[in-house]
């Protein structure tokens, strides 16, 4: 039986263990004997040893100490920094000084997180030697010490008083719960994101260009919608003349494929324009009336037609391919042609709204450019007059003299 037990960890004072009464190993159902031990050993807060020897020193009731007791190798697995990723939403690489950048930050840690923050620094291109100190914004305090966190954070750039032409670099930081006594906390960092600060006019010009590209792609879908409608009409004419043959089936199959492409393109267009609208909102550009027009006159009608009506029509056209008599398919062709013509007219209406919106936006941009040029000319004139010593507020006309009597 055991009289005493100690646990020895390399480089640390011995730790006394408690003797426990346990059944003998050879007889699990037998009487309890003082042949078990229990206790705890604390790993030193700071150790440079990647592995440590753990050994038991046991002494029995006759005073004999084991010479070949159990020896274990304790491997120290250091706590690494949190793993951090950061993605942006609704904005691209160019933003205005007043922009809000929506960020999605995901963090994981093996033992627990304490807080997440975002650092931001604005620098001039090519002027890395004179960087100002980065500003740090707390994104979240992790009260529950979770090991995995996904959170959204909206970074307000206007807090930083950035200037056009600067670059702003963002990085997410996460601190874990490792205490200072263990050289904590560990800090994990995301990949740096870099944005260029541009003027509102520059950003709006780029958005107008993208909207024009989106409209041109959508225009092809409108043309395709007309072709789908005409194929169904051609199928009806074929059925009325030659009856149900391979040519009539071909018209139907091509119409189904075309309608599916139109529905997909409408959905893509709606999402692309929604992205443009979100980018305008995040950058605080565009008049409220313009954004409302984009949302209500273009995006909403596109969403309305591309989801259920067009998908339902594709499904009906698919089922119609199983109709095996000319009369039944002819009746379907007549009804479907009317619906497809309605689709075409609806898309034409949306296309006209796109062109009107685009024209208004281009005119607004041109007006801003003209006003900017005019202001520049006025400043140059004022500067020249000041150089000549002329008060810019003096009248350039002479008072009217009364006629001589």
Tab-separated table of C-alpha atoms in Angstrom:
chain	number	residue	atom	x	y	z
A	1	UNK	CA	0.000	0.000	0.000
A	2	UNK	CA	1.037	3.605	-0.606
A	3	UNK	CA	2.243	5.844	2.181
A	4	UNK	CA	3.096	8.951	0.127
A	5	UNK	CA	3.234	10.146	-3.476
A	6	UNK	CA	4.843	13.098	-5.155
A	7	UNK	CA	4.662	14.420	-8.715
A	8	UNK	CA	7.807	15.953	-10.152
A	9	UNK	CA	7.732	18.338	-13.110
A	10	UNK	CA	11.084	19.225	-14.553
A	11	UNK	CA	12.341	22.497	-13.161
A	12	UNK	CA	9.507	22.836	-10.601
A	13	UNK	CA	9.229	21.967	-6.870
A	14	UNK	CA	7.697	18.540	-6.133
A	15	UNK	CA	3.923	18.449	-5.644
A	16	UNK	CA	2.436	16.177	-2.946
A	17	UNK	CA	-0.394	13.964	-4.208
A	18	UNK	CA	-3.303	12.566	-2.210
A	19	UNK	CA	-3.599	8.820	-1.566
A	20	UNK	CA	-6.914	7.295	-2.644
A	21	UNK	CA	-8.523	3.984	-1.744
A	22	UNK	CA	-9.212	2.044	-4.926
A	23	UNK	CA	-9.924	-1.608	-5.839
A	24	UNK	CA	-6.772	-3.623	-6.602
A	25	UNK	CA	-6.013	-3.776	-10.351
A	26	UNK	CA	-6.129	-7.615	-10.252
A	27	UNK	CA	-9.521	-7.652	-8.522
A	28	UNK	CA	-11.801	-4.725	-9.602
A	29	UNK	CA	-14.579	-6.033	-7.362
A	30	UNK	CA	-12.317	-6.488	-4.353
A	31	UNK	CA	-11.878	-4.391	-1.249
A	32	UNK	CA	-10.534	-0.852	-1.410
A	33	UNK	CA	-6.810	-0.356	-0.785
A	34	UNK	CA	-4.717	2.846	-0.519
A	35	UNK	CA	-3.125	2.276	-3.921
A	36	UNK	CA	-4.410	5.253	-5.958
A	37	UNK	CA	-3.302	8.891	-6.137
A	38	UNK	CA	-4.884	12.171	-7.219
A	39	UNK	CA	-3.826	15.798	-7.415
A	40	UNK	CA	-2.984	18.670	-9.735
A	41	UNK	CA	0.146	20.288	-11.049
A	42	UNK	CA	0.228	23.814	-12.440
A	43	UNK	CA	2.197	24.577	-15.579
A	44	UNK	CA	4.488	27.566	-15.006
A	45	UNK	CA	3.077	30.781	-16.574
A	46	UNK	CA	6.153	31.327	-18.774
A	47	UNK	CA	8.311	28.494	-19.987
A	48	UNK	CA	10.768	28.234	-22.846
A	49	UNK	CA	10.729	24.442	-22.761
A	50	UNK	CA	8.735	22.870	-25.617
A	51	UNK	CA	8.649	19.574	-23.658
A	52	UNK	CA	8.780	18.807	-19.929
A	53	UNK	CA	9.309	15.519	-18.073
A	54	UNK	CA	6.514	14.494	-15.697
A	55	UNK	CA	7.464	11.771	-13.171
A	56	UNK	CA	5.741	10.112	-10.201
A	57	UNK	CA	7.649	9.316	-6.989
A	58	UNK	CA	5.761	6.696	-4.922
A	59	UNK	CA	6.654	5.415	-1.427
A	60	UNK	CA	4.921	2.413	0.179
A	61	UNK	CA	4.141	1.709	3.803
A	62	UNK	CA	7.447	-0.144	4.205
A	63	UNK	CA	9.432	2.959	3.166
A	64	UNK	CA	10.399	1.681	-0.255
A	65	UNK	CA	10.428	4.216	-3.112
A	66	UNK	CA	9.924	3.178	-6.717
A	67	UNK	CA	13.016	3.449	-8.875
A	68	UNK	CA	11.245	3.011	-12.213
A	69	UNK	CA	7.987	4.890	-11.778
A	70	UNK	CA	5.845	6.111	-14.653
A	71	UNK	CA	7.493	8.922	-16.644
A	72	UNK	CA	5.516	11.093	-19.106
A	73	UNK	CA	6.613	13.699	-21.623
A	74	UNK	CA	4.467	16.821	-21.358
A	75	UNK	CA	4.456	18.767	-24.617
A	76	UNK	CA	3.644	22.479	-24.326
A	77	UNK	CA	1.179	23.512	-27.038
A	78	UNK	CA	1.307	27.331	-27.142
A	79	UNK	CA	-1.916	29.271	-27.621
A	80	UNK	CA	-1.756	30.882	-31.070
A	81	UNK	CA	-3.347	34.177	-32.116
A	82	UNK	CA	-6.968	34.294	-33.315
A	83	UNK	CA	-7.634	33.685	-37.007
A	84	UNK	CA	-9.261	36.750	-38.560
A	85	UNK	CA	-10.887	37.430	-41.932
A	86	UNK	CA	-12.548	40.659	-43.084
A	87	UNK	CA	-14.780	41.190	-46.120
A	88	UNK	CA	-16.458	44.343	-47.383
A	89	UNK	CA	-20.027	44.773	-48.643
A	90	UNK	CA	-21.643	47.246	-51.069
A	91	UNK	CA	-18.464	49.238	-51.827
A	92	UNK	CA	-15.502	48.814	-54.136
A	93	UNK	CA	-11.923	50.026	-54.039
A	94	UNK	CA	-12.845	53.711	-54.480
A	95	UNK	CA	-14.884	55.523	-51.818
A	96	UNK	CA	-15.726	59.081	-50.872
A	97	UNK	CA	-14.406	60.812	-47.718
A	98	UNK	CA	-17.909	60.535	-46.179
A	99	UNK	CA	-18.416	56.865	-46.988
A	100	UNK	CA	-19.619	54.152	-44.663
A	101	UNK	CA	-17.802	50.858	-45.312
A	102	UNK	CA	-19.865	47.839	-44.178
A	103	UNK	CA	-17.476	45.123	-43.009
A	104	UNK	CA	-18.089	41.480	-42.157
A	105	UNK	CA	-15.490	40.165	-39.689
A	106	UNK	CA	-15.096	36.470	-38.831
A	107	UNK	CA	-12.827	35.355	-35.982
A	108	UNK	CA	-11.989	31.967	-34.459
A	109	UNK	CA	-9.755	31.125	-31.514
A	110	UNK	CA	-8.905	27.888	-29.728
A	111	UNK	CA	-9.741	29.083	-26.225
A	112	UNK	CA	-11.825	32.263	-26.303
A	113	UNK	CA	-12.049	35.792	-27.686
A	114	UNK	CA	-12.029	39.054	-25.773
A	115	UNK	CA	-12.634	41.843	-28.319
A	116	UNK	CA	-12.517	42.746	-32.006
A	117	UNK	CA	-11.498	46.103	-33.471
A	118	UNK	CA	-10.700	47.744	-36.804
A	119	UNK	CA	-7.655	49.926	-37.445
A	120	UNK	CA	-7.688	52.574	-40.169
A	121	UNK	CA	-4.946	54.855	-41.433
A	122	UNK	CA	-5.045	57.421	-44.209
A	123	UNK	CA	-1.869	58.036	-46.214
A	124	UNK	CA	-0.949	59.867	-49.374
A	125	UNK	CA	0.104	57.679	-52.285
A	126	UNK	CA	3.893	57.335	-52.276
A	127	UNK	CA	4.253	59.102	-48.910
A	128	UNK	CA	4.751	56.067	-46.682
A	129	UNK	CA	7.495	57.754	-44.633
A	130	UNK	CA	5.123	60.283	-43.113
A	131	UNK	CA	2.203	58.063	-42.121
A	132	UNK	CA	0.017	59.341	-39.284
A	133	UNK	CA	-0.821	56.995	-36.456
A	134	UNK	CA	-3.551	54.494	-37.288
A	135	UNK	CA	-6.900	55.012	-35.580
A	136	UNK	CA	-8.496	52.035	-33.850
A	137	UNK	CA	-12.274	51.561	-33.623
A	138	UNK	CA	-13.726	48.909	-31.336
A	139	UNK	CA	-16.095	46.680	-33.304
A	140	UNK	CA	-17.244	44.357	-30.524
A	141	UNK	CA	-16.536	43.362	-26.920
A	142	UNK	CA	-17.021	39.593	-26.608
A	143	UNK	CA	-18.703	39.245	-23.231
A	144	UNK	CA	-19.293	35.488	-23.462
A	145	UNK	CA	-15.678	34.692	-24.477
A	146	UNK	CA	-16.893	32.796	-27.531
A	147	UNK	CA	-14.395	30.830	-29.601
A	148	UNK	CA	-16.026	31.756	-32.907
A	149	UNK	CA	-17.576	35.112	-33.819
A	150	UNK	CA	-19.078	36.555	-37.009
A	151	UNK	CA	-20.104	40.193	-36.831
A	152	UNK	CA	-20.909	43.182	-38.987
A	153	UNK	CA	-19.323	46.572	-38.439
A	154	UNK	CA	-19.952	49.832	-40.314
A	155	UNK	CA	-16.818	51.974	-40.417
A	156	UNK	CA	-17.617	55.697	-40.765
A	157	UNK	CA	-14.790	57.314	-42.741
A	158	UNK	CA	-16.006	60.847	-42.052
A	159	UNK	CA	-14.651	60.460	-38.508
A	160	UNK	CA	-11.154	60.486	-40.041
A	161	UNK	CA	-11.347	63.762	-42.065
A	162	UNK	CA	-9.785	62.143	-45.136
A	163	UNK	CA	-8.864	64.088	-48.273
A	164	UNK	CA	-9.406	63.210	-51.936
A	165	UNK	CA	-6.340	61.403	-53.285
A	166	UNK	CA	-5.474	59.683	-50.023
A	167	UNK	CA	-5.385	55.947	-49.491
A	168	UNK	CA	-7.039	54.434	-46.446
A	169	UNK	CA	-5.885	51.049	-45.150
A	170	UNK	CA	-8.158	48.930	-42.982
A	171	UNK	CA	-7.322	45.873	-40.907
A	172	UNK	CA	-9.353	43.863	-38.399
A	173	UNK	CA	-7.711	42.899	-35.091
A	174	UNK	CA	-8.866	40.289	-32.582
A	175	UNK	CA	-7.547	39.763	-29.050
A	176	UNK	CA	-7.990	36.498	-27.175
A	177	UNK	CA	-8.404	35.807	-23.465
A	178	UNK	CA	-4.840	34.621	-22.765
A	179	UNK	CA	-3.854	36.480	-19.559
A	180	UNK	CA	-0.845	38.777	-19.313
A	181	UNK	CA	0.833	36.285	-16.957
A	182	UNK	CA	1.122	33.991	-19.965
A	183	UNK	CA	2.387	36.818	-22.197
A	184	UNK	CA	-1.116	37.430	-23.509
A	185	UNK	CA	-3.317	38.487	-25.022
A	186	UNK	CA	-2.570	37.092	-28.461
A	187	UNK	CA	-3.537	39.419	-31.310
A	188	UNK	CA	-4.682	38.117	-34.686
A	189	UNK	CA	-4.838	40.328	-37.780
A	190	UNK	CA	-6.737	40.145	-41.058
A	191	UNK	CA	-5.342	40.914	-44.492
A	192	UNK	CA	-5.107	44.682	-45.073
A	193	UNK	CA	-7.734	46.269	-47.331
A	194	UNK	CA	-6.786	49.443	-49.230
A	195	UNK	CA	-9.239	52.023	-50.566
A	196	UNK	CA	-8.668	55.147	-52.623
A	197	UNK	CA	-10.481	58.311	-51.580
A	198	UNK	CA	-12.176	59.976	-54.569
A	199	UNK	CA	-14.544	62.908	-54.964
A	200	UNK	CA	-18.290	62.437	-55.134
A	201	UNK	CA	-18.248	63.571	-58.771
A	202	UNK	CA	-15.646	60.929	-59.682
A	203	UNK	CA	-17.593	58.166	-57.988
A	204	UNK	CA	-20.886	59.212	-59.599
A	205	UNK	CA	-19.196	59.267	-63.000
A	206	UNK	CA	-18.025	55.685	-62.463
A	207	UNK	CA	-21.512	54.610	-61.323
A	208	UNK	CA	-23.064	56.182	-64.421
A	209	UNK	CA	-20.610	54.249	-66.597
A	210	UNK	CA	-21.494	50.971	-64.867
A	211	UNK	CA	-25.203	51.623	-65.125
A	212	UNK	CA	-24.787	52.190	-68.860
A	213	UNK	CA	-23.029	48.816	-69.194
A	214	UNK	CA	-25.811	47.138	-67.196
A	215	UNK	CA	-28.453	48.772	-69.388
A	216	UNK	CA	-26.712	47.610	-72.576
A	217	UNK	CA	-26.682	44.016	-71.307
A	218	UNK	CA	-30.337	44.276	-70.344
A	219	UNK	CA	-31.161	45.628	-73.788
A	220	UNK	CA	-29.995	42.316	-75.258
A	221	UNK	CA	-32.431	40.507	-72.941
A	222	UNK	CA	-35.278	42.681	-74.226
A	223	UNK	CA	-34.377	41.744	-77.804
A	224	UNK	CA	-34.253	38.074	-76.799
A	225	UNK	CA	-37.697	38.398	-75.195
A	226	UNK	CA	-39.071	39.563	-78.540
A	227	UNK	CA	-37.424	36.567	-80.239
A	228	UNK	CA	-39.019	34.164	-77.714
A	229	UNK	CA	-42.425	35.699	-78.362
A	230	UNK	CA	-41.930	35.398	-82.137
A	231	UNK	CA	-40.869	31.735	-81.870
A	232	UNK	CA	-44.083	30.873	-80.047
A	233	UNK	CA	-46.048	32.680	-82.747
A	234	UNK	CA	-44.084	30.776	-85.417
A	235	UNK	CA	-44.925	27.532	-83.617
A	236	UNK	CA	-48.622	28.434	-83.692
A	237	UNK	CA	-48.446	29.204	-87.418
A	238	UNK	CA	-46.644	25.923	-88.039
A	239	UNK	CA	-49.238	23.962	-86.098
A	240	UNK	CA	-52.047	25.595	-88.070
A	241	UNK	CA	-50.363	24.692	-91.373
A	242	UNK	CA	-48.252	21.516	-91.181
A	243	UNK	CA	-49.558	20.223	-87.848
A	244	UNK	CA	-47.454	18.927	-84.980
A	245	UNK	CA	-44.052	18.085	-86.446
A	246	UNK	CA	-40.356	18.362	-85.547
A	247	UNK	CA	-40.201	21.995	-86.679
A	248	UNK	CA	-43.004	23.015	-84.317
A	249	UNK	CA	-41.243	21.214	-81.462
A	250	UNK	CA	-37.990	22.979	-82.329
A	251	UNK	CA	-39.668	26.384	-82.063
A	252	UNK	CA	-40.984	25.456	-78.606
A	253	UNK	CA	-37.640	24.099	-77.344
A	254	UNK	CA	-35.790	27.211	-78.496
A	255	UNK	CA	-38.413	29.426	-76.890
A	256	UNK	CA	-38.033	27.628	-73.536
A	257	UNK	CA	-34.240	28.080	-73.592
A	258	UNK	CA	-34.586	31.729	-74.552
A	259	UNK	CA	-37.152	32.490	-71.842
A	260	UNK	CA	-34.941	30.881	-69.233
A	261	UNK	CA	-32.046	33.131	-70.316
A	262	UNK	CA	-34.255	36.229	-70.209
A	263	UNK	CA	-35.394	35.419	-66.651
A	264	UNK	CA	-31.805	34.875	-65.528
A	265	UNK	CA	-30.598	38.130	-67.109
A	266	UNK	CA	-33.429	40.110	-65.506
A	267	UNK	CA	-32.450	38.715	-62.097
A	268	UNK	CA	-28.790	39.589	-62.712
A	269	UNK	CA	-29.698	43.115	-63.832
A	270	UNK	CA	-31.854	43.695	-60.755
A	271	UNK	CA	-29.031	42.556	-58.450
A	272	UNK	CA	-26.413	44.655	-60.261
A	273	UNK	CA	-28.552	47.772	-59.994
A	274	UNK	CA	-29.278	47.003	-56.334
A	275	UNK	CA	-25.516	46.860	-55.786
A	276	UNK	CA	-25.162	50.274	-57.472
A	277	UNK	CA	-27.889	51.690	-55.227
A	278	UNK	CA	-26.221	50.268	-52.101
A	279	UNK	CA	-22.896	51.756	-53.201
A	280	UNK	CA	-24.554	55.165	-53.646
A	281	UNK	CA	-26.049	54.940	-50.156
A	282	UNK	CA	-22.775	53.831	-48.550
A	283	UNK	CA	-20.859	56.669	-50.225
A	284	UNK	CA	-23.604	59.222	-49.497
A	285	UNK	CA	-23.892	60.336	-53.122
A	286	UNK	CA	-26.880	60.926	-55.376
A	287	UNK	CA	-30.067	62.863	-54.750
A	288	UNK	CA	-32.816	61.084	-52.768
A	289	UNK	CA	-35.243	61.470	-55.691
A	290	UNK	CA	-32.780	59.787	-58.076
A	291	UNK	CA	-32.210	56.853	-55.747
A	292	UNK	CA	-35.926	56.480	-55.156
A	293	UNK	CA	-36.495	56.439	-58.929
A	294	UNK	CA	-33.837	53.747	-59.391
A	295	UNK	CA	-35.384	51.610	-56.661
A	296	UNK	CA	-39.058	52.052	-57.541
A	297	UNK	CA	-39.062	52.516	-61.333
A	298	UNK	CA	-36.379	50.001	-62.300
A	299	UNK	CA	-35.229	47.561	-59.610
A	300	UNK	CA	-38.647	46.764	-58.103
A	301	UNK	CA	-40.345	46.049	-61.481
A	302	UNK	CA	-37.419	43.843	-62.520
A	303	UNK	CA	-37.645	41.871	-59.279
A	304	UNK	CA	-41.383	41.560	-59.682
A	305	UNK	CA	-41.287	40.046	-63.181
A	306	UNK	CA	-38.156	37.905	-63.080
A	307	UNK	CA	-38.972	35.862	-59.992
A	308	UNK	CA	-42.434	34.319	-60.169
A	309	UNK	CA	-44.061	35.321	-63.518
A	310	UNK	CA	-41.120	34.395	-65.756
A	311	UNK	CA	-40.213	31.262	-63.810
A	312	UNK	CA	-43.827	30.117	-63.926
A	313	UNK	CA	-43.885	30.681	-67.684
A	314	UNK	CA	-40.705	28.626	-68.169
A	315	UNK	CA	-42.294	25.779	-66.186
A	316	UNK	CA	-45.482	25.929	-68.285
A	317	UNK	CA	-43.486	25.916	-71.522
A	318	UNK	CA	-41.544	22.889	-70.267
A	319	UNK	CA	-44.787	21.040	-69.549
A	320	UNK	CA	-46.200	22.023	-72.936
A	321	UNK	CA	-43.456	20.022	-74.642
A	322	UNK	CA	-45.336	16.895	-73.492
A	323	UNK	CA	-48.541	17.850	-75.337
A	324	UNK	CA	-48.904	15.422	-78.231
A	325	UNK	CA	-51.775	16.949	-80.227
A	326	UNK	CA	-51.763	19.973	-82.520
A	327	UNK	CA	-55.008	21.466	-81.207
A	328	UNK	CA	-53.912	21.467	-77.575
A	329	UNK	CA	-50.479	22.879	-78.399
A	330	UNK	CA	-52.034	25.467	-80.709
A	331	UNK	CA	-54.290	26.726	-77.922
A	332	UNK	CA	-51.255	26.920	-75.616
A	333	UNK	CA	-49.314	28.885	-78.275
A	334	UNK	CA	-52.089	31.460	-78.618
A	335	UNK	CA	-52.387	32.074	-74.858
A	336	UNK	CA	-48.617	32.047	-74.307
A	337	UNK	CA	-47.950	34.500	-77.145
A	338	UNK	CA	-50.178	37.051	-75.396
A	339	UNK	CA	-48.297	36.598	-72.096
A	340	UNK	CA	-44.880	36.830	-73.778
A	341	UNK	CA	-45.947	39.979	-75.595
A	342	UNK	CA	-46.888	41.389	-72.200
A	343	UNK	CA	-43.430	40.465	-70.886
A	344	UNK	CA	-41.827	42.257	-73.823
A	345	UNK	CA	-43.865	45.430	-73.299
A	346	UNK	CA	-43.070	45.368	-69.572
A	347	UNK	CA	-39.323	45.029	-70.230
A	348	UNK	CA	-39.520	47.811	-72.819
A	349	UNK	CA	-41.112	50.046	-70.185
A	350	UNK	CA	-38.255	49.254	-67.756
A	351	UNK	CA	-35.679	49.895	-70.489
A	352	UNK	CA	-37.168	53.329	-71.191
A	353	UNK	CA	-37.053	54.107	-67.464
A	354	UNK	CA	-33.368	53.097	-67.454
A	355	UNK	CA	-32.605	55.444	-70.360
A	356	UNK	CA	-34.481	58.335	-68.732
A	357	UNK	CA	-32.636	57.780	-65.462
A	358	UNK	CA	-29.315	57.525	-67.291
A	359	UNK	CA	-29.982	60.750	-69.213
A	360	UNK	CA	-30.896	62.655	-66.054
A	361	UNK	CA	-27.787	61.362	-64.317
A	362	UNK	CA	-25.526	62.329	-67.248
A	363	UNK	CA	-27.077	65.799	-67.435
A	364	UNK	CA	-26.558	66.270	-63.709
A	365	UNK	CA	-22.924	65.239	-64.056
A	366	UNK	CA	-22.357	67.613	-66.971
A	367	UNK	CA	-23.926	70.441	-64.992
A	368	UNK	CA	-21.568	69.756	-62.087
A	369	UNK	CA	-18.600	69.837	-64.459
A	370	UNK	CA	-19.773	73.158	-65.961
A	371	UNK	CA	-20.291	74.645	-62.505
A	372	UNK	CA	-16.830	73.462	-61.484
A	373	UNK	CA	-15.228	75.055	-64.559
A	374	UNK	CA	-17.194	78.273	-63.954
A	375	UNK	CA	-16.057	78.453	-60.335
A	376	UNK	CA	-12.470	77.875	-61.426
A	377	UNK	CA	-12.665	80.712	-63.955
A	378	UNK	CA	-14.212	83.037	-61.368
A	379	UNK	CA	-11.448	82.273	-58.867
A	380	UNK	CA	-8.784	82.949	-61.514
A	381	UNK	CA	-10.397	86.308	-62.372
A	382	UNK	CA	-10.617	87.295	-58.711
A	383	UNK	CA	-6.972	86.361	-58.185
A	384	UNK	CA	-5.876	88.483	-61.172
A	385	UNK	CA	-7.941	91.468	-60.022
A	386	UNK	CA	-6.450	91.214	-56.544
A	387	UNK	CA	-2.979	91.123	-58.117
A	388	UNK	CA	-3.814	94.371	-59.918
A	389	UNK	CA	-5.019	95.922	-56.679
A	390	UNK	CA	-8.644	96.119	-57.740
A	391	UNK	CA	-11.302	95.412	-55.125
A	392	UNK	CA	-13.346	92.510	-56.469
A	393	UNK	CA	-16.415	93.999	-54.785
A	394	UNK	CA	-16.134	97.359	-56.587
A	395	UNK	CA	-18.772	98.025	-59.215
A	396	UNK	CA	-17.481	97.904	-62.792
A	397	UNK	CA	-20.175	100.275	-64.031
A	398	UNK	CA	-20.525	104.051	-63.597
A	399	UNK	CA	-23.641	105.524	-62.012
A	400	UNK	CA	-26.171	106.931	-64.446
A	401	UNK	CA	-25.922	110.762	-64.725
A	402	UNK	CA	-29.082	112.819	-65.212
A	403	UNK	CA	-29.291	114.534	-68.642
A	404	UNK	CA	-28.199	118.176	-68.846
A	405	UNK	CA	-30.989	120.707	-69.047
